[in-house]
Amino acid sequence: MKISDLSESQLLALFLPIIDEHNQRVAQRQQGESPVLTLGPGDDCAVLNLLQGKTVMTIDTQTENQDFRRVWASGYESGGYDVGWKASVQNLGDIAAMGAQPQTLLVSLSLPGDVESDWVKDFARGICDSTLAQGADFCTIAGGDLGRSSEISVTVTAVGSSSGEPVRRDSATPGDVLAVAGSLGAAACGLDLLETPQQQLEELDDYQRFFTGQTRPAGALCYGLVAAQSAHAMMDISDGLLRDAGRIARASGIGINIDSQKLAAFFEPLRPAAACVSAWGGKQESPEQILLRWVATGGEDHAMLAAFAPDRVPTGFTVVGRCGSEFAPEAPVTVDGRVFDRSGWDHFSG
Amino acid sequence: MKISDLSESQLLALFLPIIDEHNQRVAQRQQGESPVLTLGPGDDCAVLNLLQGKTVMTIDTQTENQDFRRVWASGYESGGYDVGWKASVQNLGDIAAMGAQPQTLLVSLSLPGDVESDWVKDFARGICDSTLAQGADFCTIAGGDLGRSSEISVTVTAVGSSSGEPVRRDSATPGDVLAVAGSLGAAACGLDLLETPQQQLEELDDYQRFFTGQTRPAGALCYGLVAAQSAHAMMDISDGLLRDAGRIARASGIGINIDSQKLAAFFEPLRPAAACVSAWGGKQESPEQILLRWVATGGEDHAMLAAFAPDRVPTGFTVVGRCGSEFAPEAPVTVDGRVFDRSGWDHFSG
């Protein structure tokens, strides 16, 4: 059944029971403590008893054909589950990057009439499952909005609480090391394979496993919490390591040098996929060039990128660079001491 | 200049100074008190010191050609200022309907490449100006997201604080009166005129003044705060009086009867416009029928609709009906004791 066959209340009747069940499970897990969400979806607003301390908030939109496709060149179909999953990872990545605990999500879904009603149920399941898979056991879905559009558009607001001072991106200091926790390059690898015609992929063993880096990224929520104690600066990598490292460098007024040798640790799991993409592209890029592109400039992994004093790097973080005192506005980030010419994803250029 | 000619950071450089100036003015107004917004746009998350008490939150999306048109049949062009204005009113209406004080907004803007860069600046000004015009003097813009899309889509999350218990919609009781504060029918009137060809409008004196009911609704934020002390139940009228009264009735398990005589108070300012629309439609609807349709079923006025004990109706509210003990699931709301057959706006049906 298409959603154009349903009234708004019929559509809500598909969506809300999944959300309500999720919220009830969260409340059960909190047994004994007073619940954060005291009034869930259904009124003008949700009502929350947020944890004491600072509140952190972010908002992010995914749009069809910009951030995902319903059907990719590879034949893979991104369903509601994928889109819901990623919406949660994107937003909780921002909460984690402040060193904060996720509290709740608000979800707005704009849909064309030709979307199947199952898509909406899958979306609800995807966002709930992803939240749990990331370890956000106490994160409810407080409310939302449903409307019509000519392309799928999903906006999520995430709210978190921080008992201490949230970790900003403007406080890296010279002498810090720059370290990453989570996947790097997996989302870009998945994107390239999703955009590769299916017949080119058949050489690649179990190729669908690489799609998930793009369609259902793992996120790095737990690492954000681990790093909150010692990180001088932190952000999540949504637009690529070099571009996002540049943001820490600019905000902190420092220079950052990335050691390409250290990035090689992220190459290994992606190597078979890089060989496949290189062959398809007529080898205009070598597999090594592709791996470096994915790992250094690929966005959407939502790994944690943080600056630490060299002796205070937490378990799970891999040191990939170093912060220096010289800030060069035109090239705040270098790779092996040189300017690198591919600098990640810009939503507007080109 | 079109936004396709700009990079993401160039676009942000147009948008953020307007938001930052707004936030600075809010901070100046709060002189002496510790600011709610301690870190504004630019990091992964905004950081807030929310006021003590319950936090209320809502999210709402406006999509081009669903919620507004860039160019209407009347020739009127809805600019960024209108869209920003309405986004603020929609969301603050939900905060007000809980009896809460607005604290901050988060804004996500998805835009096609052919949108003029001035649209984006106008949007930022519209949302800031609207917030102030509604009396939300301490409401900041904490953060946002900018992305590409094939149609304009604007999502706003609003956050409020309530020192007491937020006013829900499920607590109206038999014997309560139902009352409205703010405009009723002005948004529907504006919509009908915006959709009327310009040559039909020229008979109507200063016809553009009616557009603003739809393009720049006034909202009723202050009435929500006034009603918080005594309202048993409250919501904002976003989908029409009858439809939204039905929601209070269903949630509270009561019946509501609207007195059509009381609605006439809202007819007067709209009467010249109703005559114009009636004439254009070949008088298939009489002016009186049009007025009743606008006032009883028109959405988007964001007036406050609340149930009070009869002796506790605050100044500014007009009693339009009464709550009875009998709940009829098929017709929870009657008009003059009879079922009314036009029941407001459904985002999905038709």
XYZ file of C-alpha atoms in Angstrom:
700
model
C 0.000 0.000 0.000
C 1.234 3.492 -0.891
C 1.105 6.260 1.665
C -1.094 8.289 -0.690
C -3.798 5.714 0.133
C -3.563 6.554 3.842
C -4.760 9.459 5.937
C -2.338 11.166 8.294
C -3.845 9.325 11.260
C -3.612 5.965 9.479
C 0.030 6.643 8.756
C 0.653 7.630 12.355
C -1.038 4.394 13.434
C 1.697 2.493 11.556
C 4.540 4.572 12.914
C 3.683 5.364 16.509
C 3.305 1.853 17.967
C 6.934 1.111 17.029
C 8.103 4.343 18.622
C 5.918 3.838 21.698
C 7.261 0.311 22.207
C 10.807 1.657 21.962
C 10.053 4.361 24.516
C 8.462 1.845 26.868
C 11.556 -0.351 26.709
C 13.730 2.628 27.517
C 11.511 3.381 30.519
C 11.837 -0.248 31.673
C 15.631 -0.054 31.469
C 15.535 3.084 33.625
C 13.606 1.249 36.344
C 13.850 3.068 39.632
C 15.069 6.300 38.081
C 12.584 8.984 37.142
C 12.071 8.850 33.360
C 13.533 11.581 31.174
C 10.581 11.474 28.754
C 7.431 12.240 30.726
C 5.153 12.881 27.724
C 5.929 11.272 24.361
C 4.463 11.773 20.888
C 0.843 12.903 20.517
C 0.593 16.338 22.119
C 1.810 19.706 20.787
C 5.173 19.059 22.412
C 7.004 16.258 24.140
C 7.780 16.895 27.813
C 11.149 15.921 29.251
C 12.888 15.949 32.598
C 16.385 16.373 31.210
C 19.334 15.257 33.293
C 21.019 17.985 35.296
C 23.909 19.708 33.587
C 24.457 21.160 30.157
C 22.075 20.273 27.344
C 23.503 19.750 23.856
C 21.419 19.797 20.660
C 21.875 19.252 16.977
C 19.719 18.990 13.837
C 20.477 17.152 10.580
C 18.570 16.498 7.369
C 18.932 13.678 4.854
C 17.409 14.223 1.421
C 16.748 11.623 -1.260
C 19.266 11.761 -4.138
C 21.533 14.009 -2.090
C 22.267 11.775 0.878
C 20.901 8.463 -0.342
C 19.140 6.927 -3.324
C 16.082 4.738 -3.224
C 17.714 2.562 -5.934
C 21.468 2.644 -6.581
C 23.403 1.797 -9.757
C 24.415 -1.454 -8.027
C 20.756 -2.424 -7.781
C 20.721 -2.045 -3.998
C 17.546 -0.432 -2.686
C 17.916 1.803 0.370
C 14.836 1.107 2.426
C 13.330 3.006 5.323
C 15.392 0.912 7.715
C 18.658 2.218 6.239
C 17.473 5.823 6.225
C 16.243 5.595 9.819
C 19.454 3.899 10.898
C 21.659 6.563 9.380
C 19.549 9.447 10.694
C 20.167 8.194 14.198
C 23.918 7.643 13.666
C 24.396 11.097 12.109
C 22.747 12.874 14.969
C 24.058 10.792 17.834
C 27.535 11.282 16.337
C 27.176 14.993 17.011
C 26.005 14.345 20.569
C 28.913 11.939 21.154
C 31.381 14.461 19.756
C 30.473 16.805 22.607
C 31.160 13.988 25.087
C 27.455 13.982 26.023
C 24.906 11.256 26.748
C 22.024 11.017 24.234
C 18.640 11.750 25.776
C 16.108 11.877 22.986
C 15.441 12.322 19.270
C 12.744 14.280 17.419
C 12.006 13.075 13.900
C 10.376 14.848 10.970
C 9.558 12.775 7.907
C 8.429 14.282 4.572
C 7.358 11.709 2.015
C 6.092 11.482 -1.558
C 2.793 9.663 -2.050
C 4.413 6.757 -3.900
C 6.366 5.579 -0.848
C 5.152 2.208 0.445
C 3.581 2.244 3.875
C 6.080 -0.470 4.905
C 8.861 2.041 4.266
C 7.522 4.120 7.133
C 7.427 1.154 9.522
C 10.933 0.155 8.457
C 12.115 3.708 9.057
C 10.743 3.641 12.594
C 12.391 0.284 13.264
C 15.686 1.463 11.749
C 15.923 4.538 13.923
C 15.053 2.607 17.093
C 17.389 -0.330 16.355
C 20.252 1.966 15.414
C 19.898 3.908 18.630
C 20.213 0.679 20.628
C 23.013 -0.719 18.450
C 25.078 2.387 19.172
C 24.630 1.807 22.893
C 22.236 4.730 23.434
C 20.124 2.553 25.731
C 18.300 5.482 27.309
C 17.568 7.478 24.158
C 13.841 7.893 23.511
C 12.016 9.232 20.442
C 10.153 12.174 21.940
C 8.130 13.320 18.969
C 7.906 14.048 15.315
C 6.119 15.402 12.311
C 4.787 13.738 9.161
C 4.142 15.581 5.935
C 4.083 15.330 2.178
C 6.841 16.258 -0.249
C 8.043 15.311 -3.713
C 11.209 13.650 -2.415
C 11.983 11.832 0.827
C 13.392 14.197 3.430
C 14.224 13.190 6.984
C 15.237 15.642 9.683
C 16.287 14.548 13.145
C 17.043 16.652 16.182
C 19.105 14.973 18.871
C 19.311 16.131 22.462
C 21.985 15.086 24.928
C 23.119 15.884 28.444
C 26.607 16.433 29.729
C 27.414 16.363 33.423
C 30.740 18.127 32.800
C 31.772 20.743 30.271
C 30.920 19.656 26.693
C 33.965 19.097 24.464
C 34.233 21.782 21.800
C 36.295 21.824 18.637
C 38.175 25.030 19.402
C 40.450 23.868 22.206
C 43.113 21.694 20.576
C 46.577 22.861 21.621
C 50.026 22.604 20.015
C 51.666 19.360 21.078
C 48.351 17.459 21.114
C 48.026 14.322 19.084
C 45.033 13.924 16.780
C 43.321 10.549 17.041
C 40.385 8.713 15.469
C 38.003 6.098 16.868
C 35.540 4.194 14.700
C 35.530 3.509 10.964
C 37.335 5.680 8.456
C 36.650 5.319 4.751
C 33.968 2.660 5.091
C 31.135 5.030 4.187
C 32.958 6.372 1.104
C 33.839 2.830 0.060
C 30.196 1.818 0.424
C 29.119 4.845 -1.607
C 31.504 4.031 -4.468
C 30.326 0.408 -4.554
C 26.667 1.348 -4.377
C 27.272 3.560 -7.411
C 29.032 0.756 -9.295
C 26.969 -1.278 -11.795
C 26.111 -4.691 -10.408
C 27.985 -6.668 -13.091
C 31.231 -4.925 -12.089
C 30.739 -6.012 -8.490
C 30.397 -9.721 -9.073
C 34.168 -10.250 -8.976
C 34.129 -8.943 -5.419
C 33.418 -11.599 -2.820
C 30.293 -10.873 -0.723
C 30.253 -7.316 -2.054
C 27.081 -6.315 -0.202
C 28.987 -6.276 3.106
C 30.746 -3.110 1.937
C 27.445 -1.302 1.326
C 26.687 -1.163 5.033
C 29.522 1.306 5.665
C 27.352 3.775 3.738
C 23.838 2.508 4.411
C 24.144 1.502 8.070
C 27.259 3.134 9.512
C 28.281 1.906 12.946
C 28.968 5.285 14.493
C 31.309 5.732 17.420
C 29.060 6.884 20.227
C 30.829 4.977 23.010
C 34.195 6.485 22.020
C 32.814 9.981 22.388
C 31.849 9.213 25.959
C 35.231 7.579 26.661
C 37.074 10.591 25.246
C 35.011 13.165 27.145
C 37.322 12.890 30.145
C 40.548 13.765 28.374
C 39.879 15.225 24.891
C 40.902 18.857 24.470
C 38.796 19.099 21.296
C 36.521 16.673 19.498
C 34.143 16.402 16.548
C 32.582 13.638 14.527
C 33.868 13.046 11.012
C 30.915 13.771 8.782
C 32.671 15.487 5.863
C 35.990 13.639 5.747
C 39.079 13.455 7.985
C 41.034 16.245 6.279
C 38.131 18.639 6.004
C 36.978 18.059 9.556
C 40.532 18.184 10.924
C 40.712 21.542 9.167
C 37.723 22.671 11.199
C 39.452 21.759 14.469
C 42.598 23.512 13.233
C 40.758 26.697 12.240
C 38.607 26.814 15.365
C 41.635 26.205 17.598
C 44.056 28.405 15.623
C 46.615 25.627 15.202
C 48.111 23.557 12.389
C 47.551 19.821 12.029
C 49.786 17.355 10.224
C 48.395 13.919 9.351
C 50.821 10.987 9.110
C 49.714 8.976 6.059
C 51.432 5.873 7.448
C 48.974 5.892 10.317
C 46.040 5.932 7.932
C 47.159 2.618 6.451
C 45.603 0.858 9.469
C 42.221 1.842 8.054
C 43.071 0.574 4.545
C 43.134 -3.179 5.190
C 39.429 -4.013 5.484
C 38.669 -1.928 2.372
C 41.452 -3.288 0.115
C 39.359 -5.802 -1.908
C 36.766 -3.121 -2.604
C 39.434 -0.647 -3.732
C 40.786 -3.187 -6.237
C 37.274 -3.615 -7.654
C 36.640 0.132 -7.980
C 40.074 0.665 -9.535
C 39.396 -2.014 -12.160
C 35.970 -0.583 -12.987
C 37.352 2.929 -13.345
C 39.841 1.755 -15.953
C 42.581 2.192 -13.295
C 42.624 5.978 -13.558
C 43.037 5.657 -9.804
C 45.236 2.942 -8.341
C 43.839 0.922 -5.424
C 46.209 2.796 -3.072
C 44.949 6.162 -4.344
C 41.377 5.037 -3.841
C 42.077 3.841 -0.303
C 43.733 7.149 0.572
C 40.811 9.068 -0.931
C 38.264 7.053 1.046
C 40.124 7.229 4.338
C 41.428 10.806 4.136
C 38.489 12.555 2.486
C 35.439 10.249 2.699
C 32.584 11.580 4.820
C 29.724 10.058 6.764
C 31.637 7.559 8.903
C 30.801 9.572 12.013
C 34.021 8.415 13.615
C 35.270 10.486 16.544
C 38.157 12.843 15.788
C 39.810 14.234 18.894
C 42.902 16.044 20.125
C 44.547 14.714 23.276
C 47.697 15.287 25.266
C 50.028 12.561 23.923
C 49.903 10.560 27.170
C 46.112 10.695 27.518
C 44.823 8.943 24.382
C 42.027 6.553 25.429
C 41.775 2.921 24.347
C 40.087 2.594 20.982
C 41.637 5.733 19.487
C 44.306 5.533 16.783
C 46.730 8.453 16.599
C 46.769 9.789 13.029
C 48.453 13.163 13.394
C 49.817 15.925 15.528
C 48.899 19.512 16.333
C 51.515 22.195 15.772
C 51.667 25.822 16.750
C 51.689 27.300 13.253
C 48.281 28.013 11.798
C 48.187 28.528 8.023
C 44.710 29.755 7.021
C 45.048 28.464 3.454
C 46.252 25.000 4.481
C 45.549 24.350 8.146
C 45.984 20.603 7.578
C 48.910 18.920 5.855
C 49.562 15.255 5.078
C 53.198 14.210 5.680
C 54.026 17.898 5.747
C 52.471 18.645 2.344
C 49.192 20.161 1.234
C 46.738 17.473 0.105
C 44.520 18.536 -2.773
C 41.295 16.618 -2.150
C 39.504 18.048 0.760
C 36.243 16.196 1.359
C 32.630 16.822 0.699
C 31.063 20.247 0.200
C 27.237 20.211 0.100
C 27.065 23.155 -2.251
C 30.082 23.405 -4.515
C 29.953 21.861 -7.969
C 23.464 35.168 -7.129
C 22.113 31.611 -6.931
C 23.111 29.358 -4.061
C 24.539 26.871 -6.581
C 27.275 29.462 -7.129
C 28.227 29.333 -3.451
C 30.103 26.821 -1.327
C 28.592 25.648 1.943
C 30.885 27.945 3.897
C 30.034 30.937 1.684
C 26.358 30.258 2.267
C 26.908 29.971 6.004
C 28.744 33.279 5.882
C 25.519 34.892 4.626
C 23.306 33.191 7.177
C 25.259 33.036 10.398
C 25.971 36.755 10.990
C 22.207 37.415 11.103
C 21.696 34.563 13.564
C 24.708 35.564 15.651
C 23.494 39.150 15.886
C 20.079 37.905 17.015
C 21.670 35.700 19.656
C 23.851 38.557 20.891
C 20.800 40.777 21.293
C 19.066 38.059 23.296
C 22.129 37.805 25.546
C 22.086 41.600 26.032
C 18.421 41.462 27.062
C 19.271 38.788 29.631
C 21.899 41.035 31.204
C 22.748 39.859 34.690
C 21.208 36.448 34.227
C 23.356 33.555 33.053
C 22.656 32.994 29.358
C 20.670 29.940 28.275
C 22.705 29.526 25.085
C 26.341 29.030 26.075
C 27.586 27.781 22.689
C 25.757 28.763 19.502
C 26.078 27.583 15.903
C 29.431 26.307 14.642
C 30.274 23.206 16.678
C 28.790 19.695 16.433
C 26.087 20.727 18.881
C 24.815 23.851 20.545
C 25.230 23.925 24.323
C 22.457 25.256 26.547
C 21.856 25.878 30.210
C 18.099 25.331 30.077
C 15.922 26.891 32.728
C 15.020 24.641 35.640
C 11.800 22.710 35.262
C 10.259 20.662 32.508
C 11.606 20.949 28.971
C 9.139 20.860 26.063
C 10.138 20.171 22.454
C 8.535 20.037 19.040
C 9.591 19.660 15.407
C 7.810 20.873 12.258
C 8.606 20.883 8.555
C 7.393 23.204 5.796
C 7.792 21.983 2.228
C 7.508 24.034 -0.956
C 4.226 23.443 -2.829
C 2.772 21.667 0.200
C 2.940 24.429 2.788
C 3.749 27.425 0.613
C 4.448 28.334 -2.995
C 7.313 30.424 -4.264
C 4.861 32.103 -6.677
C 1.103 32.018 -6.091
C -1.765 32.325 -8.605
C -2.288 35.869 -7.293
C 1.235 36.758 -8.359
C 2.468 37.069 -4.781
C 5.945 35.636 -4.251
C 6.607 34.011 -0.884
C 10.152 34.969 -0.043
C 12.529 33.596 2.525
C 11.266 36.160 5.014
C 7.737 34.700 4.901
C 8.957 31.131 5.193
C 11.247 31.951 8.115
C 8.493 33.925 9.807
C 5.992 31.095 9.570
C 8.496 28.445 10.667
C 8.962 30.351 13.897
C 5.226 30.883 14.462
C 4.380 27.221 13.802
C 6.908 25.961 16.266
C 6.476 28.574 18.972
C 2.723 27.913 18.758
C 3.389 24.383 19.953
C 5.583 25.643 22.794
C 2.944 28.195 23.793
C 0.235 25.537 23.719
C 2.060 23.725 26.526
C 2.101 26.973 28.535
C 5.888 27.038 28.249
C 8.475 29.778 27.638
C 10.399 29.476 24.341
C 14.129 28.946 24.869
C 15.673 28.218 21.502
C 15.156 27.084 17.903
C 17.196 24.739 15.710
C 16.765 25.245 11.976
C 17.463 22.920 9.070
C 17.224 24.370 5.575
C 17.303 22.248 2.400
C 17.447 24.260 -0.811
C 17.527 23.790 -4.572
C 20.460 25.372 -6.375
C 18.270 27.949 -8.139
C 17.316 29.724 -4.902
C 18.768 33.224 -4.702
C 21.335 33.788 -1.979
C 19.214 36.710 -0.749
C 16.430 34.202 -0.015
C 18.656 32.658 2.627
C 19.400 36.007 4.270
C 15.708 36.910 4.184
C 14.886 33.560 5.767
C 17.290 34.222 8.628
C 15.830 37.710 9.156
C 12.263 36.375 8.986
C 12.804 33.764 11.640
C 14.557 36.217 13.976
C 12.034 39.029 13.459
C 9.078 36.681 13.915
C 10.473 35.362 17.168
C 10.709 38.899 18.528
C 7.327 39.950 17.111
C 5.669 37.106 18.998
C 7.237 38.326 22.218
C 9.773 35.514 22.526
C 12.431 37.992 23.592
C 14.752 35.365 25.033
C 14.517 32.807 22.242
C 17.864 32.158 20.562
C 18.678 30.225 17.376
C 20.998 27.561 18.730
C 22.037 25.834 15.539
C 21.138 24.425 12.195
C 21.935 22.489 9.093
C 22.172 23.514 5.429
C 21.831 21.067 2.574
C 20.715 20.625 -1.016
C 17.359 19.355 -2.230
C 15.128 19.693 -5.276
C 12.466 21.652 -3.372
C 12.685 24.058 -0.451
C 12.223 22.256 2.852
C 12.515 23.925 6.243
C 12.465 22.040 9.522
C 12.509 23.785 12.876
C 12.803 22.295 16.326
C 11.634 24.504 19.167
C 12.582 24.047 22.791
C 10.776 25.596 25.737
C 10.828 25.491 29.510
C 7.939 25.295 31.900
C 8.308 26.062 35.588
C 5.023 24.301 36.343
C 3.339 21.305 34.799
C 2.996 21.699 30.988
C -0.609 21.909 29.758
C -1.610 18.786 27.856
C -4.565 18.227 25.554
C -5.999 15.267 27.444
C -7.331 16.978 30.550
C -10.433 18.901 29.450
C -13.374 18.037 31.717
C -17.162 18.088 31.247
C -18.476 21.524 32.137
C -15.370 23.296 30.822
C -15.782 25.998 28.237
C -13.672 25.891 25.088
C -12.074 29.201 24.169
C -9.828 30.629 21.456
C -7.206 33.397 21.532
C -5.621 34.783 18.397
C -6.770 34.764 14.791
C -9.203 32.223 13.408
C -9.713 31.883 9.672
C -7.156 34.495 8.671
C -4.655 31.909 7.380
C -7.310 30.083 5.331
C -8.581 33.401 3.983
C -5.034 34.347 2.992
C -4.557 30.982 1.323
C -7.733 31.322 -0.754
C -6.759 34.829 -1.863
C -3.181 33.845 -2.663
C -4.637 31.125 -4.905
C -6.987 33.579 -6.623
C -5.877 35.065 -9.972
C -4.741 38.657 -9.574
C -7.400 40.155 -11.859
C -10.117 38.732 -9.589
C -8.563 40.439 -6.604
C -8.544 43.962 -7.928
C -12.111 44.615 -6.759
C -10.922 43.973 -3.209
C -9.519 47.025 -1.495
C -5.880 46.610 -0.368
C -6.144 42.880 -0.959
C -2.524 42.147 -0.042
C -3.313 42.779 3.629
C -5.251 39.495 3.674
C -2.247 37.520 2.413
C -0.374 38.037 5.655
C -2.778 35.805 7.578
C -1.257 32.953 5.561
C 2.260 34.226 4.867
C 3.080 35.894 8.181
C 0.613 34.654 10.805
C 0.685 36.525 14.086
C 0.625 33.509 16.376
C -0.680 33.675 19.919
C 2.345 32.993 22.049
C 1.470 35.419 24.832
C -1.985 33.860 25.238
C -0.440 30.453 25.794
C 1.551 31.841 28.681
C -1.479 33.662 30.083
C -3.583 30.489 29.887
C -0.965 28.259 31.501
C -2.230 29.157 34.964
C -5.807 28.061 34.483
C -6.220 25.968 31.297
C -7.208 22.342 31.872
C -6.190 21.458 28.319
C -4.660 23.454 25.486
C -3.331 23.108 21.957
C -2.560 25.392 19.059
C -4.896 25.371 16.076
C -2.759 24.169 13.207
C -5.279 21.994 11.334
C -8.542 23.870 11.924
C -10.773 24.550 14.931
C -13.069 21.548 14.471
C -10.327 19.076 13.745
C -8.146 20.262 16.598
C -11.079 20.491 19.008
C -11.697 16.864 18.032
C -8.198 16.047 19.215
C -8.852 17.602 22.620
C -12.170 15.737 22.776
C -10.635 12.378 21.874
C -7.619 12.780 24.150
C -9.824 13.887 27.047
C -12.651 11.416 26.379
C -15.296 14.144 26.259
C -17.652 15.687 23.722
C -17.351 19.281 22.513
C -20.115 21.430 21.067
C -19.194 24.599 19.196
C -21.645 27.509 19.190
C -21.610 28.887 15.624
C -22.905 32.251 16.891
C -19.659 32.685 18.802
C -17.620 32.128 15.665
C -19.243 35.142 14.037
C -16.900 37.376 16.034
C -14.092 36.075 13.853
C -16.007 36.696 10.610
C -15.999 40.492 10.563
C -12.423 41.263 9.512
C -12.604 38.629 6.763
C -15.971 39.628 5.276
C -14.709 41.677 2.279
C -12.370 38.837 1.296
C -15.188 36.268 1.533
C -17.300 38.328 -0.844
C -14.431 38.406 -3.340
C -13.818 34.645 -3.144
C -17.539 33.924 -3.434
C -17.800 36.053 -6.580
C -14.766 34.408 -8.155
C -16.079 30.926 -7.414
C -19.287 31.702 -9.285
C -21.052 31.809 -5.889
C -21.041 28.042 -5.425
C -20.274 29.047 -1.859
C -22.007 32.056 -0.306
C -19.840 34.539 1.619
C -21.307 33.175 4.884
C -20.393 29.628 3.926
C -16.876 30.714 3.075
C -16.501 32.560 6.370
C -17.680 29.512 8.309
C -15.314 27.256 6.361
C -12.342 29.547 7.038
C -13.077 30.020 10.721
C -14.281 26.508 11.595
C -11.939 24.417 9.465
C -9.058 26.617 8.286
C -5.647 25.635 9.617
C -2.344 27.415 10.271
C -3.597 30.304 12.394
C -1.781 28.886 15.419
C -4.373 30.417 17.695
C -4.574 28.942 21.194
C -7.491 26.585 21.818
C -8.037 25.817 25.488
C -10.536 24.362 27.932
C -11.165 26.296 31.139
C -13.521 26.190 34.075
C -16.230 28.691 33.048
C -15.157 31.245 35.661
C -11.464 31.058 34.833
C -11.261 32.175 31.200
C -8.353 34.638 30.866
C -8.551 37.979 29.111
C -8.015 37.654 25.379
C -9.855 34.341 25.050
C -13.241 34.098 23.320
C -15.511 31.262 24.432
C -16.618 29.291 21.361
C -17.986 26.097 22.847
C -18.550 23.817 25.771
C -17.297 20.410 26.898
C -19.895 17.746 27.669
C -19.619 14.362 29.305
C -20.678 12.270 26.325
C -17.862 11.201 24.046
C -18.925 10.013 20.576
C -15.894 8.516 18.780
C -17.373 9.146 15.321
C -18.301 12.764 16.021
C -16.534 14.056 19.111
C -17.218 17.656 18.021
C -20.594 19.064 17.029
C -21.581 22.534 15.830
C -24.864 23.768 17.324
C -25.511 20.164 18.331
C -25.091 18.765 14.811
C -22.261 17.000 13.027
C -20.354 19.360 10.731
C -19.108 17.738 7.543
C -15.930 19.637 6.749
C -13.261 18.698 9.151
C -10.066 20.580 8.365
C -6.824 19.737 6.748
C -5.378 16.229 6.433
C -1.772 16.134 5.139
C -2.257 12.800 3.425
C -5.824 12.244 2.301
C -6.829 13.128 -1.238
